[in-house]
């Protein structure tokens, strides 16, 4: 068992299905974190995360019914319902926090992050490069609003976005500029689920029987899944010859060049600077990195003087002591 925290007589897997784990923690409802949901008989997650998994993917989540001493979920700031796992081992007194995907900057569609002091943190490493610094999110949001309002005078504006999280954040940003975007069927369903969980996002469905096809005959702002952006842009252009401006809003805009008219670096992950802030606020003596850039992040943090290493089997050995 590699990716588990063992304490107080139980073993909790962290966003993955691990053999022998009693409980499977799922930090949030993005597909790369919910692998344990289908087969687990004891899922630990926020109410929102379980709800989003059930409604979005049609998976029945069997929730953990046990009262777990020393276990606490903390908001992670990354998307609606995203949580960190805090575990205090009563024998050793050691507290470990696993962040999952996290964001220190404020998002319109997630509770702000809570950072508590901990002995050890297992921290996400999606953006390990110290040279990548995300702009202030409010500035990115303002540039999105300005670009949309400008381009909408000349044609239709179309965003590609992930189903959960980024799509709803775009709706909130556009609503704030007085715009109700048109959403594809899948994104509309996900946004409905967000609204069922207390959000007040206003959008039109591209497939509403009562209002017809809202793209026809006027300049519109739409949001579709990333992988259908090109196809829908061509289709809308062919509909009436209207110009279609395409955009993405993702942290990867700081790294990659997208084939869209514009790309906004709106990330729902922490960059390296936010990672350093997190470590400082948590006062952690030991930092374990996890995720695609785990090795690079551990290296960068070590050069800054932190006791950092790639998360692996060592945590289990340590907590058994
Ligand atoms: Zn995520």
Short mmCIF file of C-alpha atoms and ligand atoms in Angstrom, two decimals:
data_model
loop_
_atom_site.label_atom_id
_atom_site.label_comp_id
_atom_site.label_asym_id
_atom_site.label_seq_id
_atom_site.Cartn_x
_atom_site.Cartn_y
_atom_site.Cartn_z
CA UNK A 1 0.00 0.00 0.00
CA UNK A 2 1.66 3.13 -1.13
CA UNK A 3 -0.83 5.93 -1.24
CA UNK A 4 -2.49 5.50 2.12
CA UNK A 5 -2.47 7.17 5.50
CA UNK A 6 -2.54 4.70 8.38
CA UNK A 7 -3.59 5.99 11.79
CA UNK A 8 -5.80 5.14 14.78
CA UNK A 9 -6.53 1.65 13.48
CA UNK A 10 -7.61 2.46 9.96
CA UNK A 11 -6.03 2.85 6.57
CA UNK A 12 -7.26 5.55 4.17
CA UNK A 13 -6.34 5.59 0.48
CA UNK A 14 -5.75 8.97 -1.14
CA UNK A 15 -7.56 9.51 -4.45
CA UNK A 16 -6.69 6.01 -5.63
CA UNK A 17 -7.84 2.47 -4.96
CA UNK A 18 -5.22 0.79 -2.79
CA UNK A 19 -5.33 -2.84 -1.82
CA UNK A 20 -6.11 -3.29 1.86
CA UNK A 21 -7.35 0.24 2.50
CA UNK A 22 -10.47 0.31 4.72
CA UNK A 23 -11.60 3.70 3.48
CA UNK A 24 -11.10 5.54 0.20
CA UNK A 25 -10.73 9.30 0.39
CA UNK A 26 -11.82 11.16 -2.75
CA UNK A 27 -10.70 14.78 -2.62
CA UNK A 28 -12.93 16.09 -5.42
CA UNK A 29 -15.05 15.08 -8.39
CA UNK A 30 -12.57 15.42 -11.28
CA UNK A 31 -12.22 12.16 -13.22
CA UNK A 32 -8.53 11.66 -12.41
CA UNK A 33 -9.36 11.51 -8.69
CA UNK A 34 -12.49 9.37 -8.50
CA UNK A 35 -11.01 5.98 -9.47
CA UNK A 36 -12.01 4.39 -6.16
CA UNK A 37 -15.66 5.47 -6.39
CA UNK A 38 -16.90 2.58 -8.53
CA UNK A 39 -15.61 -0.27 -6.40
CA UNK A 40 -15.20 1.15 -2.91
CA UNK A 41 -17.62 0.18 -0.16
CA UNK A 42 -16.48 3.05 2.05
CA UNK A 43 -15.87 6.42 0.42
CA UNK A 44 -14.80 9.42 2.45
CA UNK A 45 -15.50 12.72 0.71
CA UNK A 46 -17.43 15.94 1.13
CA UNK A 47 -21.19 15.79 0.56
CA UNK A 48 -20.78 17.91 -2.59
CA UNK A 49 -18.12 15.61 -4.05
CA UNK A 50 -20.26 12.49 -3.63
CA UNK A 51 -23.28 14.31 -5.04
CA UNK A 52 -21.33 15.55 -8.08
CA UNK A 53 -19.92 12.06 -8.75
CA UNK A 54 -23.37 10.48 -8.56
CA UNK A 55 -25.10 13.06 -10.75
CA UNK A 56 -22.31 13.59 -13.29
CA UNK A 57 -21.02 10.07 -13.82
CA UNK A 58 -23.97 8.00 -12.63
CA UNK A 59 -21.87 6.15 -10.05
CA UNK A 60 -23.53 5.15 -6.79
CA UNK A 61 -21.17 6.29 -4.07
CA UNK A 62 -21.16 4.10 -0.95
CA UNK A 63 -20.23 6.53 1.75
CA UNK A 64 -18.10 5.73 4.79
CA UNK A 65 -20.44 5.43 7.80
CA UNK A 66 -17.75 5.04 10.46
CA UNK A 67 -16.91 7.83 12.86
CA UNK A 68 -13.20 8.35 12.22
CA UNK A 69 -11.26 9.71 15.16
CA UNK A 70 -8.62 12.26 14.27
CA UNK A 71 -9.94 12.75 10.72
CA UNK A 72 -11.11 16.06 9.35
CA UNK A 73 -11.90 17.38 5.88
CA UNK A 74 -10.67 20.90 5.05
CA UNK A 75 -11.73 23.02 2.07
CA UNK A 76 -9.21 22.94 -0.78
CA UNK A 77 -10.43 25.91 -2.89
CA UNK A 78 -10.04 23.97 -6.18
CA UNK A 79 -13.68 23.27 -7.18
CA UNK A 80 -17.07 22.90 -5.51
CA UNK A 81 -16.72 20.32 -2.71
CA UNK A 82 -12.96 19.90 -3.06
CA UNK A 83 -11.42 18.86 0.24
CA UNK A 84 -8.12 18.14 1.86
CA UNK A 85 -7.76 15.27 4.31
CA UNK A 86 -6.33 15.97 7.75
CA UNK A 87 -5.38 12.98 9.90
CA UNK A 88 -3.99 13.19 13.43
CA UNK A 89 -2.50 9.97 14.74
CA UNK A 90 -3.31 9.73 18.44
CA UNK A 91 -0.34 7.54 19.32
CA UNK A 92 2.36 9.71 17.82
CA UNK A 93 0.46 13.01 17.90
CA UNK A 94 1.57 13.57 14.30
CA UNK A 95 -0.76 15.40 11.98
CA UNK A 96 -0.66 14.75 8.24
CA UNK A 97 -2.60 16.77 5.67
CA UNK A 98 -3.12 15.60 2.09
CA UNK A 99 -4.07 18.56 -0.11
CA UNK A 100 -5.42 16.90 -3.27
CA UNK A 101 -5.75 19.57 -5.98
CA UNK A 102 -5.76 22.94 -4.22
CA UNK A 103 -5.88 26.66 -4.93
CA UNK A 104 -4.91 29.53 -2.66
CA UNK A 105 -6.42 32.24 -4.84
CA UNK A 106 -10.18 32.77 -4.67
CA UNK A 107 -12.55 30.99 -7.04
CA UNK A 108 -16.15 32.10 -7.57
CA UNK A 109 -17.45 28.55 -7.41
CA UNK A 110 -15.50 26.97 -4.52
CA UNK A 111 -15.16 27.57 -0.80
CA UNK A 112 -11.83 29.26 -0.02
CA UNK A 113 -9.02 26.99 1.13
CA UNK A 114 -8.40 26.32 4.81
CA UNK A 115 -4.77 25.84 5.79
CA UNK A 116 -4.01 24.35 9.19
CA UNK A 117 -0.71 23.66 10.86
CA UNK A 118 0.58 20.14 10.24
CA UNK A 119 3.70 18.05 10.82
CA UNK A 120 3.65 16.51 7.36
CA UNK A 121 1.90 17.64 4.21
CA UNK A 122 1.34 15.62 1.06
CA UNK A 123 1.01 18.34 -1.53
CA UNK A 124 -0.20 18.33 -5.13
CA UNK A 125 2.47 19.05 -7.74
CA UNK A 126 0.55 19.92 -10.92
CA UNK A 127 2.62 23.11 -11.45
CA UNK A 128 6.11 22.45 -10.06
CA UNK A 129 8.02 25.03 -12.09
CA UNK A 130 9.12 28.11 -10.06
CA UNK A 131 9.16 30.13 -13.31
CA UNK A 132 5.40 29.70 -13.81
CA UNK A 133 3.53 32.35 -11.88
CA UNK A 134 -0.19 32.73 -12.41
CA UNK A 135 -1.54 36.24 -12.61
CA UNK A 136 -4.02 37.49 -10.08
CA UNK A 137 -7.27 35.72 -10.86
CA UNK A 138 -9.37 38.87 -10.61
CA UNK A 139 -7.27 40.43 -13.37
CA UNK A 140 -7.68 37.34 -15.56
CA UNK A 141 -11.43 37.42 -14.93
CA UNK A 142 -11.60 41.07 -15.93
CA UNK A 143 -9.67 40.41 -19.13
CA UNK A 144 -12.07 37.57 -19.98
CA UNK A 145 -15.07 39.87 -19.47
CA UNK A 146 -13.53 42.65 -21.55
CA UNK A 147 -12.50 40.32 -24.40
CA UNK A 148 -15.95 38.71 -24.53
CA UNK A 149 -17.78 42.03 -24.58
CA UNK A 150 -15.51 43.34 -27.33
CA UNK A 151 -15.68 40.27 -29.57
CA UNK A 152 -19.40 39.75 -29.13
CA UNK A 153 -19.95 42.92 -31.12
CA UNK A 154 -18.46 41.22 -34.16
CA UNK A 155 -19.46 37.59 -33.83
CA UNK A 156 -20.13 34.61 -31.62
CA UNK A 157 -17.75 33.80 -28.76
CA UNK A 158 -17.08 30.18 -27.86
CA UNK A 159 -15.16 28.79 -24.87
CA UNK A 160 -13.89 25.25 -24.48
CA UNK A 161 -13.85 24.09 -20.84
CA UNK A 162 -13.83 21.07 -18.56
CA UNK A 163 -17.23 19.75 -17.55
CA UNK A 164 -16.91 20.33 -13.82
CA UNK A 165 -15.41 23.40 -12.27
CA UNK A 166 -14.04 25.54 -15.07
CA UNK A 167 -17.32 25.62 -17.02
CA UNK A 168 -19.22 26.81 -13.97
CA UNK A 169 -16.55 29.33 -13.12
CA UNK A 170 -16.82 30.76 -16.62
CA UNK A 171 -20.60 31.04 -16.17
CA UNK A 172 -20.06 32.97 -12.91
CA UNK A 173 -17.53 35.31 -14.57
CA UNK A 174 -19.84 35.90 -17.54
CA UNK A 175 -22.92 36.38 -15.32
CA UNK A 176 -20.97 39.06 -13.47
CA UNK A 177 -20.63 40.87 -16.82
CA UNK A 178 -24.39 40.53 -17.47
CA UNK A 179 -24.02 37.62 -19.91
CA UNK A 180 -25.91 34.31 -19.76
CA UNK A 181 -23.86 31.88 -21.82
CA UNK A 182 -25.29 29.06 -23.92
CA UNK A 183 -24.05 25.67 -22.71
CA UNK A 184 -23.85 22.26 -24.34
CA UNK A 185 -26.12 19.56 -22.93
CA UNK A 186 -23.44 17.92 -20.79
CA UNK A 187 -22.15 21.20 -19.39
CA UNK A 188 -25.70 22.41 -18.74
CA UNK A 189 -26.40 19.25 -16.72
CA UNK A 190 -23.23 19.77 -14.67
CA UNK A 191 -24.18 23.40 -14.06
CA UNK A 192 -27.64 22.32 -12.93
CA UNK A 193 -25.94 20.07 -10.38
CA UNK A 194 -23.88 23.00 -9.13
CA UNK A 195 -27.12 24.98 -8.75
CA UNK A 196 -28.71 22.10 -6.85
CA UNK A 197 -25.75 22.43 -4.47
CA UNK A 198 -26.50 26.10 -3.81
CA UNK A 199 -24.87 28.02 -6.68
CA UNK A 200 -26.92 30.55 -8.64
CA UNK A 201 -25.51 30.23 -12.12
CA UNK A 202 -27.54 31.57 -15.03
CA UNK A 203 -27.18 29.99 -18.45
CA UNK A 204 -29.20 28.87 -21.46
CA UNK A 205 -29.20 25.34 -22.76
CA UNK A 206 -28.22 24.90 -26.41
CA UNK A 207 -30.89 22.26 -26.66
CA UNK A 208 -33.84 23.93 -24.99
CA UNK A 209 -37.05 22.93 -26.73
CA UNK A 210 -38.87 26.04 -25.57
CA UNK A 211 -36.32 28.62 -26.73
CA UNK A 212 -35.07 26.82 -29.84
CA UNK A 213 -31.42 26.95 -30.85
CA UNK A 214 -30.11 30.10 -29.12
CA UNK A 215 -27.05 30.46 -31.36
CA UNK A 216 -29.16 31.11 -34.45
CA UNK A 217 -29.50 34.66 -35.78
CA UNK A 218 -27.51 36.55 -33.12
CA UNK A 219 -24.07 36.93 -31.60
CA UNK A 220 -23.92 34.60 -28.61
CA UNK A 221 -21.45 33.49 -25.95
CA UNK A 222 -21.20 29.72 -25.67
CA UNK A 223 -19.34 27.16 -23.57
CA UNK A 224 -18.72 23.63 -24.86
CA UNK A 225 -16.51 20.70 -23.87
CA UNK A 226 -12.85 21.19 -24.76
CA UNK A 227 -12.83 18.30 -27.18
CA UNK A 228 -15.75 19.60 -29.24
CA UNK A 229 -14.65 23.25 -29.46
CA UNK A 230 -13.30 23.06 -33.04
CA UNK A 231 -16.26 21.08 -34.28
CA UNK A 232 -18.87 23.41 -32.77
CA UNK A 233 -16.99 26.53 -33.96
CA UNK A 234 -17.06 25.25 -37.55
CA UNK A 235 -20.70 24.22 -37.24
CA UNK A 236 -21.75 27.65 -35.90
CA UNK A 237 -19.78 29.44 -38.61
CA UNK A 238 -21.48 27.35 -41.28
CA UNK A 239 -24.87 28.07 -39.75
CA UNK A 240 -25.00 31.68 -40.96
CA UNK A 241 -21.44 32.72 -41.84
CA UNK A 242 -21.01 34.51 -38.52
CA UNK A 243 -17.44 34.92 -37.22
CA UNK A 244 -16.74 32.60 -34.26
CA UNK A 245 -14.05 33.61 -31.76
CA UNK A 246 -12.66 30.70 -29.73
CA UNK A 247 -11.06 30.73 -26.29
CA UNK A 248 -9.86 28.51 -23.48
CA UNK A 249 -9.34 29.44 -19.82
CA UNK A 250 -6.83 27.11 -18.18
CA UNK A 251 -3.60 27.17 -16.22
CA UNK A 252 -1.98 25.27 -19.06
CA UNK A 253 -2.29 28.49 -21.09
CA UNK A 254 0.83 29.55 -19.17
CA UNK A 255 2.73 26.60 -20.67
CA UNK A 256 1.18 25.50 -23.96
CA UNK A 257 -0.03 27.26 -27.07
CA UNK A 258 -3.65 26.41 -27.89
CA UNK A 259 -5.16 26.61 -31.35
CA UNK A 260 -7.75 29.15 -30.25
CA UNK A 261 -8.05 32.88 -30.90
CA UNK A 262 -7.12 33.59 -27.29
CA UNK A 263 -6.11 31.66 -24.18
CA UNK A 264 -6.57 32.90 -20.62
CA UNK A 265 -4.32 31.57 -17.82
CA UNK A 266 -7.15 30.94 -15.36
CA UNK A 267 -5.93 28.09 -13.18
CA UNK A 268 -7.77 26.23 -10.45
CA UNK A 269 -4.43 24.88 -9.19
CA UNK A 270 -1.74 26.49 -7.07
CA UNK A 271 1.47 27.62 -8.76
CA UNK A 272 4.90 27.28 -7.13
CA UNK A 273 4.55 30.57 -5.27
CA UNK A 274 1.21 29.47 -3.78
CA UNK A 275 2.83 26.15 -2.87
CA UNK A 276 5.50 28.01 -0.89
CA UNK A 277 2.75 30.08 0.80
CA UNK A 278 0.92 26.91 1.73
CA UNK A 279 4.03 25.33 3.23
CA UNK A 280 4.79 28.46 5.22
CA UNK A 281 1.24 28.73 6.59
CA UNK A 282 1.10 25.04 7.45
CA UNK A 283 4.47 25.21 9.20
CA UNK A 284 5.08 21.65 8.00
CA UNK A 285 8.41 20.12 8.89
CA UNK A 286 8.16 17.61 6.09
CA UNK A 287 6.75 17.97 2.60
CA UNK A 288 5.85 15.05 0.36
CA UNK A 289 4.99 15.86 -3.24
CA UNK A 290 2.41 14.00 -5.27
CA UNK A 291 1.22 14.23 -8.86
CA UNK A 292 2.60 14.65 -12.35
CA UNK A 293 5.39 17.05 -11.35
CA UNK A 294 6.22 15.40 -8.01
CA UNK A 295 9.93 14.95 -8.68
CA UNK A 296 10.42 18.44 -10.07
CA UNK A 297 8.51 20.03 -7.18
CA UNK A 298 10.45 18.09 -4.55
CA UNK A 299 13.67 19.25 -6.23
CA UNK A 300 12.59 22.90 -6.37
CA UNK A 301 11.42 22.86 -2.74
CA UNK A 302 14.63 21.18 -1.57
CA UNK A 303 16.65 23.92 -3.24
CA UNK A 304 14.59 26.40 -1.21
CA UNK A 305 15.63 24.60 1.98
CA UNK A 306 12.51 22.52 2.60
CA UNK A 307 12.64 18.87 3.65
CA UNK A 308 10.79 17.71 0.55
CA UNK A 309 10.64 14.37 -1.23
CA UNK A 310 8.38 12.47 -3.58
CA UNK A 311 5.49 10.82 -1.76
CA UNK A 312 5.82 7.07 -1.61
CA UNK A 313 6.07 4.17 0.75
CA UNK A 314 7.98 6.06 3.44
CA UNK A 315 4.90 7.67 4.97
CA UNK A 316 3.38 4.33 5.78
CA UNK A 317 6.53 3.09 7.46
CA UNK A 318 6.78 6.27 9.46
CA UNK A 319 3.23 6.25 10.70
CA UNK A 320 3.46 2.67 11.85
CA UNK A 321 6.14 3.66 14.34
ZN1 LIG B 1 -8.93 18.60 -10.05
#
